[in-house]
Amino acid sequence: MLNYPNGRPYHINGDKQALKKQVKTKKTDYSNRGMTLESDLNLTNEQYLIAKKAVIHKKPIPIQVVNVSYPKRSAAKITEAYYQKASTTDYNGIYKGFYLDFEAKETKNKTSFPLKNFHEHQILHMRACMEQDGICFIIIRFSTLNRVFVLPFDKLDTWWKHQKEALGKKSIPLKSIIEEAHEIFYGLSPRLPYLDAIDKIIKSKKT
Amino acid sequence: MLNYPNGRPYHINGDKQALKKQVKTKKTDYSNRGMTLESDLNLTNEQYLIAKKAVIHKKPIPIQVVNVSYPKRSAAKITEAYYQKASTTDYNGIYKGFYLDFEAKETKNKTSFPLKNFHEHQILHMRACMEQDGICFIIIRFSTLNRVFVLPFDKLDTWWKHQKEALGKKSIPLKSIIEEAHEIFYGLSPRLPYLDAIDKIIKSKKT
């Protein structure tokens, strides 16, 4: 059973009229007010799953459980736990036989994307996946401009390595992102058609 | 930084003597007493990662956080949370360009593997990954016999569908598992060489 992030069920085999109505009510979100990149991606992944286009999921946040109480006649309640650092990226899955692995981040910055949004272990993880012939990338959103880009990992890695050099930049200028990334545009279904950008990455891999 | 499950660091570039010593101390576990399938698989995945053979991770357990307290000068403490049902399998990753997706389960049963160890949503998830050309399977361990098998998902799915029929079995007989699955044997590194079985699955896919 799949639900929209607002909790309303998505009727995969339901009548199209009800579906249209649901989609229409989404239209108020079209300007993206209040919606985050994460919820847009979760919706997109549900839409891709239903359309049998891809199977991509966000991984749960790792939590270290220290104490659990077991109240009678109710579910186990975790009473002490702590957030742990993730050792991989947030999203992975499969598309047309390709393994996809990516991280999604937003910035309020208007002119560049700060590299501090990523962690060394995420970079190392994506490098390892690239070596296994996976398709790794980042989805970045300039929230103030409301522009979203898919940047292939090899481009990010070049910027990542450069930042340690004397003249290396600590952020990627928007101008470079426009050149090196694939911009994607909000729609209804899929909400954020990032697989279109992945098709381009796959195509460039083959040539 | 990678650690063995016992918390001791695994020195990827460290001296071989220290590594040998570590591996030797593992020998006491060779009979598998007290070790669970999960910790063996976590160790195996670390070994595969270090050897650059594959990038496979266990997904964190999904937990719904209800309350968090922020004590001064210390980490955020989760004070109320509940376990959630996972919507996918426990493990996924990439090997030689192939997307792998699997679930691992143990039984104390000596003659058959009960199908109730799996949930409908996990079956649906693996079916969806198969449609995208992924490699899906289960790793099952008969803990009393200490025998471990890799069963391709299509075999499991046949048993899964049959159980709903009038004469359908609620568990897979060990005899059938021996015929349909690939048995794997405990070693030092990798601890549970399940990729050897995956090579066979990949080979049979190609023919």
mmCIF file of C-alpha atoms in Angstrom:
data_model
loop_
_atom_site.group_PDB
_atom_site.id
_atom_site.type_symbol
_atom_site.label_atom_id
_atom_site.label_comp_id
_atom_site.label_asym_id
_atom_site.label_seq_id
_atom_site.Cartn_x
_atom_site.Cartn_y
_atom_site.Cartn_z
ATOM 1 C CA MET A 1 0.000 0.000 0.000
ATOM 2 C CA LEU A 2 1.521 3.283 -1.101
ATOM 3 C CA ASN A 3 0.644 6.696 0.226
ATOM 4 C CA TYR A 4 1.425 10.195 -0.835
ATOM 5 C CA PRO A 5 3.566 12.003 1.737
ATOM 6 C CA ASN A 6 0.381 13.714 2.946
ATOM 7 C CA GLY A 7 -0.867 10.304 4.014
ATOM 8 C CA ARG A 8 -3.538 9.934 1.375
ATOM 9 C CA PRO A 9 -3.466 6.605 -0.431
ATOM 10 C CA TYR A 10 -2.258 6.395 -3.995
ATOM 11 C CA HIS A 11 -4.692 4.063 -5.723
ATOM 12 C CA ILE A 12 -2.571 2.168 -8.182
ATOM 13 C CA ASN A 13 -5.571 0.353 -9.625
ATOM 14 C CA GLY A 14 -8.148 2.888 -8.497
ATOM 15 C CA ASP A 15 -10.320 4.938 -10.790
ATOM 16 C CA LYS A 16 -8.525 7.533 -12.808
ATOM 17 C CA GLN A 17 -10.920 10.281 -11.786
ATOM 18 C CA ALA A 18 -9.929 9.978 -8.133
ATOM 19 C CA LEU A 19 -6.312 9.961 -9.160
ATOM 20 C CA LYS A 20 -6.740 13.085 -11.266
ATOM 21 C CA LYS A 21 -8.414 14.824 -8.353
ATOM 22 C CA GLN A 22 -5.490 13.916 -6.106
ATOM 23 C CA VAL A 23 -3.016 15.150 -8.631
ATOM 24 C CA LYS A 24 -4.984 18.380 -9.041
ATOM 25 C CA THR A 25 -4.908 19.125 -5.331
ATOM 26 C CA LYS A 26 -1.136 18.749 -5.605
ATOM 27 C CA LYS A 27 -1.144 21.729 -7.926
ATOM 28 C CA THR A 28 -1.178 24.125 -4.995
ATOM 29 C CA ASP A 29 2.300 22.807 -4.250
ATOM 30 C CA TYR A 30 3.467 23.462 -7.769
ATOM 31 C CA SER A 31 5.396 26.569 -6.759
ATOM 32 C CA ASN A 32 7.145 24.320 -4.249
ATOM 33 C CA ARG A 33 6.347 26.401 -1.198
ATOM 34 C CA GLY A 34 7.069 24.476 1.960
ATOM 35 C CA MET A 35 8.049 21.308 0.125
ATOM 36 C CA THR A 36 11.537 20.046 0.715
ATOM 37 C CA LEU A 37 13.807 18.286 -1.730
ATOM 38 C CA GLU A 38 13.544 15.144 0.375
ATOM 39 C CA SER A 39 9.751 14.927 0.284
ATOM 40 C CA ASP A 40 9.767 15.707 -3.445
ATOM 41 C CA LEU A 41 12.241 12.895 -4.024
ATOM 42 C CA ASN A 42 10.250 10.472 -1.887
ATOM 43 C CA LEU A 43 7.136 11.276 -3.925
ATOM 44 C CA THR A 44 9.107 10.923 -7.162
ATOM 45 C CA ASN A 45 10.468 7.545 -6.099
ATOM 46 C CA GLU A 46 6.934 6.346 -5.310
ATOM 47 C CA GLN A 47 5.778 7.533 -8.718
ATOM 48 C CA TYR A 48 8.686 5.762 -10.433
ATOM 49 C CA LEU A 49 7.942 2.593 -8.423
ATOM 50 C CA ILE A 50 4.252 2.605 -9.378
ATOM 51 C CA ALA A 51 5.109 3.262 -13.020
ATOM 52 C CA LYS A 52 7.606 0.350 -12.818
ATOM 53 C CA LYS A 53 10.333 2.665 -14.051
ATOM 54 C CA ALA A 54 12.784 2.167 -11.187
ATOM 55 C CA VAL A 55 13.098 0.902 -7.629
ATOM 56 C CA ILE A 56 14.801 3.607 -5.571
ATOM 57 C CA HIS A 57 14.435 4.114 -1.837
ATOM 58 C CA LYS A 58 15.747 6.482 0.777
ATOM 59 C CA LYS A 59 17.600 4.560 3.453
ATOM 60 C CA PRO A 60 16.386 4.908 7.036
ATOM 61 C CA ILE A 61 18.422 7.202 9.291
ATOM 62 C CA PRO A 62 20.796 5.052 11.352
ATOM 63 C CA ILE A 63 19.885 5.160 15.025
ATOM 64 C CA GLN A 64 21.676 3.456 17.887
ATOM 65 C CA VAL A 65 19.111 2.054 20.291
ATOM 66 C CA VAL A 66 20.240 1.976 23.920
ATOM 67 C CA ASN A 67 17.047 1.291 25.847
ATOM 68 C CA VAL A 68 13.712 -0.248 24.946
ATOM 69 C CA SER A 69 10.716 -0.760 27.186
ATOM 70 C CA TYR A 70 8.081 -3.380 26.453
ATOM 71 C CA PRO A 71 4.741 -2.143 27.761
ATOM 72 C CA LYS A 72 2.025 -4.802 28.083
ATOM 73 C CA ARG A 73 -0.345 -5.043 25.137
ATOM 74 C CA SER A 74 1.474 -2.378 23.101
ATOM 75 C CA ALA A 75 4.408 -1.944 20.797
ATOM 76 C CA ALA A 76 8.004 -1.878 22.003
ATOM 77 C CA LYS A 77 8.914 1.691 22.936
ATOM 78 C CA ILE A 78 12.448 2.947 22.439
ATOM 79 C CA THR A 79 13.231 5.199 25.406
ATOM 80 C CA GLU A 80 16.878 6.013 24.748
ATOM 81 C CA ALA A 81 18.571 6.217 21.372
ATOM 82 C CA TYR A 82 21.025 8.385 19.463
ATOM 83 C CA TYR A 83 21.517 9.428 15.859
ATOM 84 C CA GLN A 84 24.481 7.788 14.170
ATOM 85 C CA LYS A 85 26.565 9.020 11.282
ATOM 86 C CA ALA A 86 25.554 7.330 8.027
ATOM 87 C CA SER A 87 28.373 5.439 6.321
ATOM 88 C CA THR A 88 26.828 5.649 2.870
ATOM 89 C CA THR A 89 24.619 7.962 0.842
ATOM 90 C CA ASP A 90 20.900 8.443 1.454
ATOM 91 C CA TYR A 91 19.462 6.908 -1.715
ATOM 92 C CA ASN A 92 20.126 3.857 -3.814
ATOM 93 C CA GLY A 93 18.322 1.408 -6.035
ATOM 94 C CA ILE A 94 18.003 -0.001 -9.507
ATOM 95 C CA TYR A 95 16.993 1.468 -12.873
ATOM 96 C CA LYS A 96 17.062 -0.547 -16.115
ATOM 97 C CA GLY A 97 19.680 -2.881 -14.660
ATOM 98 C CA PHE A 98 21.869 0.009 -13.476
ATOM 99 C CA TYR A 99 22.752 0.498 -9.837
ATOM 100 C CA LEU A 100 22.031 4.104 -8.824
ATOM 101 C CA ASP A 101 23.500 5.749 -5.744
ATOM 102 C CA PHE A 102 23.061 9.374 -4.775
ATOM 103 C CA GLU A 103 22.898 12.056 -2.150
ATOM 104 C CA ALA A 104 20.443 14.982 -2.197
ATOM 105 C CA LYS A 105 21.200 18.385 -0.676
ATOM 106 C CA GLU A 106 19.750 21.885 -0.596
ATOM 107 C CA THR A 107 21.367 25.285 -0.112
ATOM 108 C CA LYS A 108 19.977 28.775 0.499
ATOM 109 C CA ASN A 109 23.059 30.149 -1.193
ATOM 110 C CA LYS A 110 22.252 31.848 -4.521
ATOM 111 C CA THR A 111 25.557 31.807 -6.341
ATOM 112 C CA SER A 112 27.363 28.593 -5.412
ATOM 113 C CA PHE A 113 26.953 25.192 -3.755
ATOM 114 C CA PRO A 114 29.136 24.753 -0.635
ATOM 115 C CA LEU A 115 31.073 21.487 -0.663
ATOM 116 C CA LYS A 116 30.725 21.232 3.124
ATOM 117 C CA ASN A 117 27.261 19.775 2.405
ATOM 118 C CA PHE A 118 29.031 16.505 1.677
ATOM 119 C CA HIS A 119 31.120 14.316 3.928
ATOM 120 C CA GLU A 120 34.316 12.476 3.110
ATOM 121 C CA HIS A 121 32.706 9.080 3.828
ATOM 122 C CA GLN A 122 29.948 9.790 1.286
ATOM 123 C CA ILE A 123 32.556 10.656 -1.318
ATOM 124 C CA LEU A 124 34.517 7.480 -0.511
ATOM 125 C CA HIS A 125 31.328 5.432 -0.748
ATOM 126 C CA MET A 126 30.427 6.874 -4.160
ATOM 127 C CA ARG A 127 33.992 6.331 -5.407
ATOM 128 C CA ALA A 128 33.719 2.656 -4.361
ATOM 129 C CA CYS A 129 30.373 2.324 -6.181
ATOM 130 C CA MET A 130 31.836 3.966 -9.308
ATOM 131 C CA GLU A 131 34.610 1.347 -9.290
ATOM 132 C CA GLN A 132 31.894 -1.330 -9.389
ATOM 133 C CA ASP A 133 30.393 0.431 -12.417
ATOM 134 C CA GLY A 134 27.511 2.065 -10.572
ATOM 135 C CA ILE A 135 25.891 5.374 -11.518
ATOM 136 C CA CYS A 136 26.561 7.907 -8.787
ATOM 137 C CA PHE A 137 25.443 11.519 -8.685
ATOM 138 C CA ILE A 138 24.140 14.247 -6.449
ATOM 139 C CA ILE A 139 20.842 16.079 -6.664
ATOM 140 C CA ILE A 140 21.264 19.651 -5.493
ATOM 141 C CA ARG A 141 18.630 22.296 -5.029
ATOM 142 C CA PHE A 142 19.130 26.017 -4.760
ATOM 143 C CA SER A 143 16.103 26.623 -2.551
ATOM 144 C CA THR A 144 16.004 30.392 -2.993
ATOM 145 C CA LEU A 145 16.205 30.116 -6.772
ATOM 146 C CA ASN A 146 14.144 26.899 -6.760
ATOM 147 C CA ARG A 147 16.447 25.303 -9.324
ATOM 148 C CA VAL A 148 17.388 21.630 -9.129
ATOM 149 C CA PHE A 149 20.395 19.968 -10.761
ATOM 150 C CA VAL A 150 21.725 16.451 -11.199
ATOM 151 C CA LEU A 151 25.513 16.522 -11.062
ATOM 152 C CA PRO A 152 27.381 13.331 -12.050
ATOM 153 C CA PHE A 153 29.711 12.118 -9.315
ATOM 154 C CA ASP A 154 32.896 12.421 -11.386
ATOM 155 C CA LYS A 155 32.289 16.182 -11.688
ATOM 156 C CA LEU A 156 31.677 16.499 -7.952
ATOM 157 C CA ASP A 157 34.795 14.461 -7.237
ATOM 158 C CA THR A 158 36.933 16.824 -9.322
ATOM 159 C CA TRP A 159 35.667 19.792 -7.267
ATOM 160 C CA TRP A 160 36.135 17.772 -4.081
ATOM 161 C CA LYS A 161 39.772 17.030 -4.855
ATOM 162 C CA HIS A 162 40.447 20.625 -5.960
ATOM 163 C CA GLN A 163 39.210 22.163 -2.711
ATOM 164 C CA LYS A 164 42.275 20.780 -0.932
ATOM 165 C CA GLU A 165 44.622 22.596 -3.292
ATOM 166 C CA ALA A 166 45.975 26.088 -2.613
ATOM 167 C CA LEU A 167 43.601 27.825 -5.005
ATOM 168 C CA GLY A 168 40.811 25.289 -4.613
ATOM 169 C CA LYS A 169 37.281 26.569 -4.106
ATOM 170 C CA LYS A 170 35.190 25.524 -1.106
ATOM 171 C CA SER A 171 32.029 25.643 -3.194
ATOM 172 C CA ILE A 172 30.943 25.000 -6.771
ATOM 173 C CA PRO A 173 29.857 28.185 -8.566
ATOM 174 C CA LEU A 174 26.316 28.086 -9.960
ATOM 175 C CA LYS A 175 27.809 28.962 -13.350
ATOM 176 C CA SER A 176 29.847 25.741 -13.326
ATOM 177 C CA ILE A 177 26.879 23.709 -12.137
ATOM 178 C CA ILE A 178 24.814 25.021 -15.056
ATOM 179 C CA GLU A 179 27.595 23.839 -17.372
ATOM 180 C CA GLU A 180 28.405 20.489 -15.765
ATOM 181 C CA ALA A 181 25.057 19.314 -14.404
ATOM 182 C CA HIS A 182 21.668 18.469 -15.888
ATOM 183 C CA GLU A 183 18.932 20.820 -14.704
ATOM 184 C CA ILE A 184 15.604 19.156 -13.918
ATOM 185 C CA PHE A 185 12.237 20.829 -13.677
ATOM 186 C CA TYR A 186 9.296 20.253 -11.345
ATOM 187 C CA GLY A 187 6.344 18.386 -12.779
ATOM 188 C CA LEU A 188 3.333 16.543 -11.466
ATOM 189 C CA SER A 189 4.252 12.928 -12.090
ATOM 190 C CA PRO A 190 7.114 12.414 -11.758
ATOM 191 C CA ARG A 191 7.478 15.366 -9.445
ATOM 192 C CA LEU A 192 11.237 15.630 -10.064
ATOM 193 C CA PRO A 193 12.069 13.685 -13.248
ATOM 194 C CA TYR A 194 15.683 12.970 -12.338
ATOM 195 C CA LEU A 195 15.815 9.723 -14.349
ATOM 196 C CA ASP A 196 15.807 11.872 -17.509
ATOM 197 C CA ALA A 197 19.177 13.180 -16.380
ATOM 198 C CA ILE A 198 20.310 9.629 -15.577
ATOM 199 C CA ASP A 199 19.466 8.581 -19.139
ATOM 200 C CA LYS A 200 21.923 11.249 -20.321
ATOM 201 C CA ILE A 201 24.586 10.000 -17.897
ATOM 202 C CA ILE A 202 24.052 6.406 -19.112
ATOM 203 C CA LYS A 203 24.286 7.562 -22.719
ATOM 204 C CA SER A 204 27.560 9.420 -22.094
ATOM 205 C CA LYS A 205 28.932 6.304 -20.304
ATOM 206 C CA LYS A 206 28.407 4.216 -23.411
ATOM 207 C CA THR A 207 30.209 6.587 -25.759
ATOM 208 C CA MET B 1 37.616 3.621 9.318
ATOM 209 C CA LEU B 2 36.417 0.034 9.362
ATOM 210 C CA ASN B 3 36.103 -2.167 12.390
ATOM 211 C CA TYR B 4 35.535 -5.824 12.922
ATOM 212 C CA PRO B 5 32.238 -6.459 14.699
ATOM 213 C CA ASN B 6 34.219 -6.916 17.911
ATOM 214 C CA GLY B 7 35.193 -3.244 17.666
ATOM 215 C CA ARG B 8 38.829 -3.840 16.790
ATOM 216 C CA PRO B 9 40.019 -1.798 13.820
ATOM 217 C CA TYR B 10 40.682 -3.484 10.508
ATOM 218 C CA HIS B 11 43.933 -1.959 9.253
ATOM 219 C CA ILE B 12 43.487 -1.768 5.521
ATOM 220 C CA ASN B 13 47.041 -0.520 5.026
ATOM 221 C CA GLY B 14 48.380 -1.871 8.275
ATOM 222 C CA ASP B 15 51.087 -4.484 8.566
ATOM 223 C CA LYS B 16 50.132 -7.954 7.473
ATOM 224 C CA GLN B 17 51.401 -9.525 10.666
ATOM 225 C CA ALA B 18 48.879 -7.605 12.763
ATOM 226 C CA LEU B 19 46.184 -8.553 10.309
ATOM 227 C CA LYS B 20 47.133 -12.224 10.468
ATOM 228 C CA LYS B 21 47.001 -12.076 14.248
ATOM 229 C CA GLN B 22 43.515 -10.590 14.110
ATOM 230 C CA VAL B 23 42.365 -13.217 11.687
ATOM 231 C CA LYS B 24 43.844 -15.933 13.879
ATOM 232 C CA THR B 25 41.902 -14.783 16.914
ATOM 233 C CA LYS B 26 38.803 -15.156 14.747
ATOM 234 C CA LYS B 27 39.562 -18.860 14.549
ATOM 235 C CA THR B 28 37.871 -19.466 17.867
ATOM 236 C CA ASP B 29 34.672 -18.444 16.138
ATOM 237 C CA TYR B 30 35.265 -20.854 13.291
ATOM 238 C CA SER B 31 32.684 -23.298 14.568
ATOM 239 C CA ASN B 32 30.291 -20.370 14.502
ATOM 240 C CA ARG B 33 29.249 -20.609 18.128
ATOM 241 C CA GLY B 34 27.437 -17.500 19.205
ATOM 242 C CA MET B 35 27.889 -15.767 15.865
ATOM 243 C CA THR B 36 24.748 -14.840 14.039
ATOM 244 C CA LEU B 37 24.167 -14.803 10.317
ATOM 245 C CA GLU B 38 23.817 -11.014 10.467
ATOM 246 C CA SER B 39 27.188 -10.382 12.093
ATOM 247 C CA ASP B 40 28.833 -12.857 9.711
ATOM 248 C CA LEU B 41 27.320 -11.031 6.751
ATOM 249 C CA ASN B 42 28.366 -7.640 8.106
ATOM 250 C CA LEU B 43 31.928 -8.909 8.452
ATOM 251 C CA THR B 44 31.798 -10.441 4.967
ATOM 252 C CA ASN B 45 30.547 -7.167 3.477
ATOM 253 C CA GLU B 46 33.412 -5.292 5.140
ATOM 254 C CA GLN B 47 35.878 -7.814 3.760
ATOM 255 C CA TYR B 48 34.386 -7.497 0.268
ATOM 256 C CA LEU B 49 34.496 -3.681 0.552
ATOM 257 C CA ILE B 50 38.153 -3.662 1.604
ATOM 258 C CA ALA B 51 39.048 -6.125 -1.164
ATOM 259 C CA LYS B 52 37.160 -3.812 -3.604
ATOM 260 C CA LYS B 53 35.072 -6.789 -4.699
ATOM 261 C CA ALA B 54 31.637 -5.300 -3.971
ATOM 262 C CA VAL B 55 29.846 -2.515 -2.113
ATOM 263 C CA ILE B 56 27.045 -4.101 -0.088
ATOM 264 C CA HIS B 57 25.522 -2.671 3.076
ATOM 265 C CA LYS B 58 22.832 -3.629 5.524
ATOM 266 C CA LYS B 59 20.197 -0.919 5.686
ATOM 267 C CA PRO B 60 19.517 0.659 9.068
ATOM 268 C CA ILE B 61 16.368 -0.500 10.875
ATOM 269 C CA PRO B 62 13.617 2.050 10.221
ATOM 270 C CA ILE B 63 12.633 3.850 13.417
ATOM 271 C CA GLN B 64 9.943 6.478 13.836
ATOM 272 C CA VAL B 65 11.228 9.177 16.142
ATOM 273 C CA VAL B 66 8.537 10.859 18.250
ATOM 274 C CA ASN B 67 10.496 12.822 20.839
ATOM 275 C CA VAL B 68 14.020 14.154 21.011
ATOM 276 C CA SER B 69 15.646 16.060 23.832
ATOM 277 C CA TYR B 70 18.630 18.329 23.277
ATOM 278 C CA PRO B 71 20.744 18.326 26.416
ATOM 279 C CA LYS B 72 23.306 21.133 26.649
ATOM 280 C CA ARG B 73 26.800 20.218 25.477
ATOM 281 C CA SER B 74 25.842 16.703 24.440
ATOM 282 C CA ALA B 75 24.326 14.822 21.555
ATOM 283 C CA ALA B 76 20.612 14.877 20.765
ATOM 284 C CA LYS B 77 18.895 12.143 22.745
ATOM 285 C CA ILE B 78 15.886 10.341 21.320
ATOM 286 C CA THR B 79 13.496 9.735 24.220
ATOM 287 C CA GLU B 80 10.535 8.224 22.390
ATOM 288 C CA ALA B 81 10.636 6.181 19.207
ATOM 289 C CA TYR B 82 9.107 3.055 17.690
ATOM 290 C CA TYR B 83 10.262 0.349 15.321
ATOM 291 C CA GLN B 84 8.694 0.565 11.874
ATOM 292 C CA LYS B 85 8.088 -2.185 9.357
ATOM 293 C CA ALA B 86 10.726 -2.153 6.631
ATOM 294 C CA SER B 87 9.347 -1.690 3.123
ATOM 295 C CA THR B 88 12.298 -3.346 1.431
ATOM 296 C CA THR B 89 14.878 -6.049 2.091
ATOM 297 C CA ASP B 90 17.761 -5.665 4.538
ATOM 298 C CA TYR B 91 20.713 -5.691 2.165
ATOM 299 C CA ASN B 92 21.530 -4.148 -1.188
ATOM 300 C CA GLY B 93 24.468 -2.892 -3.158
ATOM 301 C CA ILE B 94 26.582 -3.303 -6.252
ATOM 302 C CA TYR B 95 28.863 -6.056 -7.538
ATOM 303 C CA LYS B 96 30.593 -5.922 -10.944
ATOM 304 C CA GLY B 97 27.929 -3.549 -12.236
ATOM 305 C CA PHE B 98 25.086 -5.754 -10.988
ATOM 306 C CA TYR B 99 22.525 -4.538 -8.493
ATOM 307 C CA LEU B 100 22.208 -7.059 -5.653
ATOM 308 C CA ASP B 101 19.245 -7.176 -3.287
ATOM 309 C CA PHE B 102 18.698 -9.787 -0.605
ATOM 310 C CA GLU B 103 17.252 -10.819 2.696
ATOM 311 C CA ALA B 104 19.014 -13.058 5.242
ATOM 312 C CA LYS B 105 17.206 -15.348 7.661
ATOM 313 C CA GLU B 106 17.963 -18.147 10.099
ATOM 314 C CA THR B 107 15.878 -21.056 11.331
ATOM 315 C CA LYS B 108 16.329 -23.591 14.112
ATOM 316 C CA ASN B 109 14.266 -26.030 12.075
ATOM 317 C CA LYS B 110 16.320 -28.992 10.836
ATOM 318 C CA THR B 111 14.300 -30.283 7.899
ATOM 319 C CA SER B 112 12.723 -27.287 6.198
ATOM 320 C CA PHE B 113 12.737 -23.507 5.967
ATOM 321 C CA PRO B 114 9.428 -21.901 7.017
ATOM 322 C CA LEU B 115 8.169 -19.344 4.505
ATOM 323 C CA LYS B 116 6.736 -17.239 7.327
ATOM 324 C CA ASN B 117 10.271 -15.883 7.731
ATOM 325 C CA PHE B 118 9.517 -13.629 4.780
ATOM 326 C CA HIS B 119 6.918 -10.912 4.386
ATOM 327 C CA GLU B 120 4.757 -10.139 1.398
ATOM 328 C CA HIS B 121 6.266 -6.633 1.032
ATOM 329 C CA GLN B 122 9.769 -8.102 0.800
ATOM 330 C CA ILE B 123 8.609 -10.480 -1.933
ATOM 331 C CA LEU B 124 6.950 -7.593 -3.802
ATOM 332 C CA HIS B 125 10.114 -5.522 -3.455
ATOM 333 C CA MET B 126 12.317 -8.305 -4.842
ATOM 334 C CA ARG B 127 9.869 -8.896 -7.723
ATOM 335 C CA ALA B 128 10.098 -5.195 -8.596
ATOM 336 C CA CYS B 129 13.909 -5.337 -8.519
ATOM 337 C CA MET B 130 13.891 -8.454 -10.712
ATOM 338 C CA GLU B 131 11.823 -6.541 -13.281
ATOM 339 C CA GLN B 132 14.591 -3.926 -13.358
ATOM 340 C CA ASP B 133 17.096 -6.715 -14.012
ATOM 341 C CA GLY B 134 18.530 -6.862 -10.521
ATOM 342 C CA ILE B 135 19.947 -9.965 -8.840
ATOM 343 C CA CYS B 136 17.739 -10.934 -5.929
ATOM 344 C CA PHE B 137 18.185 -13.850 -3.578
ATOM 345 C CA ILE B 138 17.914 -14.960 0.005
ATOM 346 C CA ILE B 139 20.636 -16.209 2.295
ATOM 347 C CA ILE B 140 19.255 -18.792 4.689
ATOM 348 C CA ARG B 141 20.980 -20.507 7.550
ATOM 349 C CA PHE B 142 19.926 -23.664 9.314
ATOM 350 C CA SER B 143 21.428 -22.705 12.655
ATOM 351 C CA THR B 144 21.232 -26.171 14.211
ATOM 352 C CA LEU B 145 22.893 -27.787 11.190
ATOM 353 C CA ASN B 146 25.098 -24.721 10.615
ATOM 354 C CA ARG B 147 24.519 -24.896 6.872
ATOM 355 C CA VAL B 148 24.087 -21.752 4.799
ATOM 356 C CA PHE B 149 22.463 -21.509 1.372
ATOM 357 C CA VAL B 150 21.970 -18.850 -1.284
ATOM 358 C CA LEU B 151 18.589 -19.350 -2.933
ATOM 359 C CA PRO B 152 17.847 -17.309 -6.094
ATOM 360 C CA PHE B 153 14.681 -15.240 -5.765
ATOM 361 C CA ASP B 154 12.842 -16.940 -8.643
ATOM 362 C CA LYS B 155 13.018 -20.260 -6.762
ATOM 363 C CA LEU B 156 11.747 -18.637 -3.570
ATOM 364 C CA ASP B 157 8.959 -16.938 -5.502
ATOM 365 C CA THR B 158 7.768 -20.266 -6.898
ATOM 366 C CA TRP B 159 7.508 -21.673 -3.347
ATOM 367 C CA TRP B 160 5.872 -18.447 -2.207
ATOM 368 C CA LYS B 161 3.151 -18.672 -4.856
ATOM 369 C CA HIS B 162 2.607 -22.415 -4.242
ATOM 370 C CA GLN B 163 1.955 -21.985 -0.521
ATOM 371 C CA LYS B 164 -1.358 -20.322 -1.339
ATOM 372 C CA GLU B 165 -2.529 -23.347 -3.293
ATOM 373 C CA ALA B 166 -4.493 -26.220 -1.749
ATOM 374 C CA LEU B 167 -1.519 -28.575 -1.546
ATOM 375 C CA GLY B 168 1.048 -25.830 -1.164
ATOM 376 C CA LYS B 169 3.718 -26.225 1.497
ATOM 377 C CA LYS B 170 4.258 -23.581 4.197
ATOM 378 C CA SER B 171 7.982 -24.283 4.189
ATOM 379 C CA ILE B 172 10.715 -25.298 1.764
ATOM 380 C CA PRO B 173 12.093 -28.793 2.502
ATOM 381 C CA LEU B 174 15.852 -28.920 3.085
ATOM 382 C CA LYS B 175 16.046 -31.517 0.313
ATOM 383 C CA SER B 176 14.666 -28.997 -2.184
ATOM 384 C CA ILE B 177 16.954 -26.274 -0.890
ATOM 385 C CA ILE B 178 19.965 -28.545 -1.424
ATOM 386 C CA GLU B 179 18.792 -29.013 -5.030
ATOM 387 C CA GLU B 180 17.773 -25.443 -5.846
ATOM 388 C CA ALA B 181 20.197 -23.317 -3.821
ATOM 389 C CA HIS B 182 23.960 -22.864 -3.730
ATOM 390 C CA GLU B 183 25.476 -23.947 -0.425
ATOM 391 C CA ILE B 184 28.222 -21.687 0.912
ATOM 392 C CA PHE B 185 30.837 -22.564 3.495
ATOM 393 C CA TYR B 186 32.386 -20.557 6.313
ATOM 394 C CA GLY B 187 35.871 -19.238 5.756
ATOM 395 C CA LEU B 188 38.124 -16.598 7.247
ATOM 396 C CA SER B 189 38.101 -13.908 4.610
ATOM 397 C CA PRO B 190 35.511 -13.676 3.241
ATOM 398 C CA ARG B 191 33.718 -15.161 6.195
ATOM 399 C CA LEU B 192 30.692 -16.194 4.099
ATOM 400 C CA PRO B 193 31.717 -16.162 0.419
ATOM 401 C CA TYR B 194 28.235 -15.585 -0.955
ATOM 402 C CA LEU B 195 29.494 -13.768 -4.067
ATOM 403 C CA ASP B 196 30.713 -17.153 -5.363
ATOM 404 C CA ALA B 197 27.054 -18.196 -5.487
ATOM 405 C CA ILE B 198 26.159 -14.877 -7.147
ATOM 406 C CA ASP B 199 28.721 -15.580 -9.881
ATOM 407 C CA LYS B 200 26.783 -18.784 -10.613
ATOM 408 C CA ILE B 201 23.473 -16.886 -10.697
ATOM 409 C CA ILE B 202 24.981 -14.293 -13.067
ATOM 410 C CA LYS B 203 26.326 -17.068 -15.292
ATOM 411 C CA SER B 204 22.923 -18.795 -15.476
ATOM 412 C CA LYS B 205 21.309 -15.413 -16.312
ATOM 413 C CA LYS B 206 23.526 -15.024 -19.349
ATOM 414 C CA THR B 207 22.750 -18.443 -20.805
#
